[in-house]
Amino acid sequence: MNPARREMDSAAGSPGKDECMVILPAIDLHEGQCVRLNQGDYATAEKVAESPLKTVNAFEEAGARWLHVVDLDGAKAAKPQNDNTIFDIVKNTHMHVEVGGGIRDMNTVEYYLQNGVSRIILGSAALRNPEFVKEAVQKYGKKIAVGIDARDGKVAAEGWLETSNVDYLDMAKRMEEIGVRYLIVTDISRDGMLNGPNLVMLDKINNAVSCNIIASGGVSNLKDIIDLHELNLYGAICGKSLYAGSLDLKTAVLAAHRISGKHMHSEEAMDDFIEQYFQKGDLIPAVVQEAATGEILMLAYMNRESLKRTFSTGYTWFFSRSRQTLWNKGATSGHVQKVVSIHADCDDDALVVKVIQTGNACHTGAHSCFFKNIWNQ
């Protein structure tokens, strides 16, 4: 990895080159509301939260230090439209905020930075006017990022409404030559679809330039966070997965921190992370809970390998004490459990696994294994 990657002023709250991948929860603003789009289509805009500020406060409580904000209306209008909402967030949280959408000139760059925004994202302007990007980078350095949004490998602009003939790798190299340190890379076909990021695309661009790469689009679960970490990316933006409940932000932040072995291969880092839960024995009880309802579905046990497979696949794996073998929940029945989050108790000797349950959890055909009422007061 080029030593230029993962460098940023510690005062700005970003990690050094030996620390963890940055998790950036995202909000897209449309008429002052938090919305999400599918593949950049404005017609799919869906309100996902009542209050942008309350949403960001929850992100901060979950441990996130950076926030990714897109002014969707600004992207279409080519000038800020949700700036008052953004400044309200900046003033009332301790998070570092990066903002994109409608930033086309130096006056707008300065307007946002003077009002407390930590990093500016230039998108369409970078494609249309590279001299503007050069001027902004020369004046503000690390506070300038460039968003490369690609559709079929070609860079899109104007709120993804137009697609150019510029290859995304060529665009990245041009930005690197200008001096851009941060690239936010999105495969539009993956955005908002919860089907995983484009790992091939991200790996290519990460190896093609020395810029810090922030992945955007497609992140759906904890496995995606681990996959992105293994590519040695600087950061990952999480949007729809947080609102849909398929990814728990606190778990993602913790996982990114725990699996970042300082100079270790990711496999070793993962083993080290898992080992802390087996200090008292070779098995740990795992209470499986339905994420949407809070209903307790079952109790099973994990060993090191089953917990590792749960992390790497995003679905539950357990260890059968009677058969002395690993088993993947739903492998034969199809009643799989997609993991949303995993929490350890205060002593790190028991787990609560929150899942999205397909079908029934119990082998008897009941939805939950805990259907026998043996006492009521």
mmCIF file of C-alpha atoms in Angstrom, residues 27-37 40-42 45-46 69-79 81-82 86 100-102 104 158-161 191:
data_model
loop_
_atom_site.group_PDB
_atom_site.id
_atom_site.type_symbol
_atom_site.label_atom_id
_atom_site.label_comp_id
_atom_site.label_asym_id
_atom_site.label_seq_id
_atom_site.Cartn_x
_atom_site.Cartn_y
_atom_site.Cartn_z
ATOM 1 C CA ILE A 27 -27.791 10.546 4.801
ATOM 2 C CA ASP A 28 -29.176 11.740 1.484
ATOM 3 C CA LEU A 29 -31.156 14.959 1.788
ATOM 4 C CA HIS A 30 -34.193 15.801 -0.315
ATOM 5 C CA GLU A 31 -36.289 18.810 0.687
ATOM 6 C CA GLY A 32 -34.826 18.686 4.185
ATOM 7 C CA GLN A 33 -35.692 15.008 4.703
ATOM 8 C CA CYS A 34 -33.567 11.851 4.917
ATOM 9 C CA VAL A 35 -34.282 9.694 1.881
ATOM 10 C CA ARG A 36 -32.692 6.803 0.001
ATOM 11 C CA LEU A 37 -32.600 6.178 -3.728
ATOM 12 C CA GLY A 40 -29.537 7.062 -8.277
ATOM 13 C CA ASP A 41 -33.130 7.180 -9.525
ATOM 14 C CA TYR A 42 -34.855 10.198 -7.971
ATOM 15 C CA ALA A 45 -36.838 8.489 -3.248
ATOM 16 C CA GLU A 46 -38.145 7.041 0.013
ATOM 17 C CA VAL A 69 -24.045 13.767 3.439
ATOM 18 C CA VAL A 70 -25.378 14.187 -0.083
ATOM 19 C CA ASP A 71 -27.546 17.166 -1.028
ATOM 20 C CA LEU A 72 -29.653 15.462 -3.691
ATOM 21 C CA ASP A 73 -31.507 18.635 -4.588
ATOM 22 C CA GLY A 74 -28.208 20.484 -4.786
ATOM 23 C CA ALA A 75 -26.829 17.913 -7.214
ATOM 24 C CA LYS A 76 -29.719 18.616 -9.583
ATOM 25 C CA ALA A 77 -29.783 22.385 -9.085
ATOM 26 C CA ALA A 78 -25.961 22.760 -9.244
ATOM 27 C CA LYS A 79 -25.999 24.792 -6.017
ATOM 28 C CA GLN A 81 -30.340 23.400 -1.468
ATOM 29 C CA ASN A 82 -30.199 21.667 1.934
ATOM 30 C CA ILE A 86 -26.438 20.395 6.991
ATOM 31 C CA GLY A 100 -21.363 16.507 -1.695
ATOM 32 C CA GLY A 101 -24.003 17.657 -4.146
ATOM 33 C CA GLY A 102 -24.150 20.968 -6.009
ATOM 34 C CA ARG A 104 -19.454 23.756 -8.457
ATOM 35 C CA GLU A 158 -25.344 15.695 -12.672
ATOM 36 C CA GLY A 159 -26.843 13.644 -9.852
ATOM 37 C CA TRP A 160 -26.246 10.470 -11.922
ATOM 38 C CA LEU A 161 -28.628 11.756 -14.576
ATOM 39 C CA ASP A 191 -26.249 1.687 -4.762
#
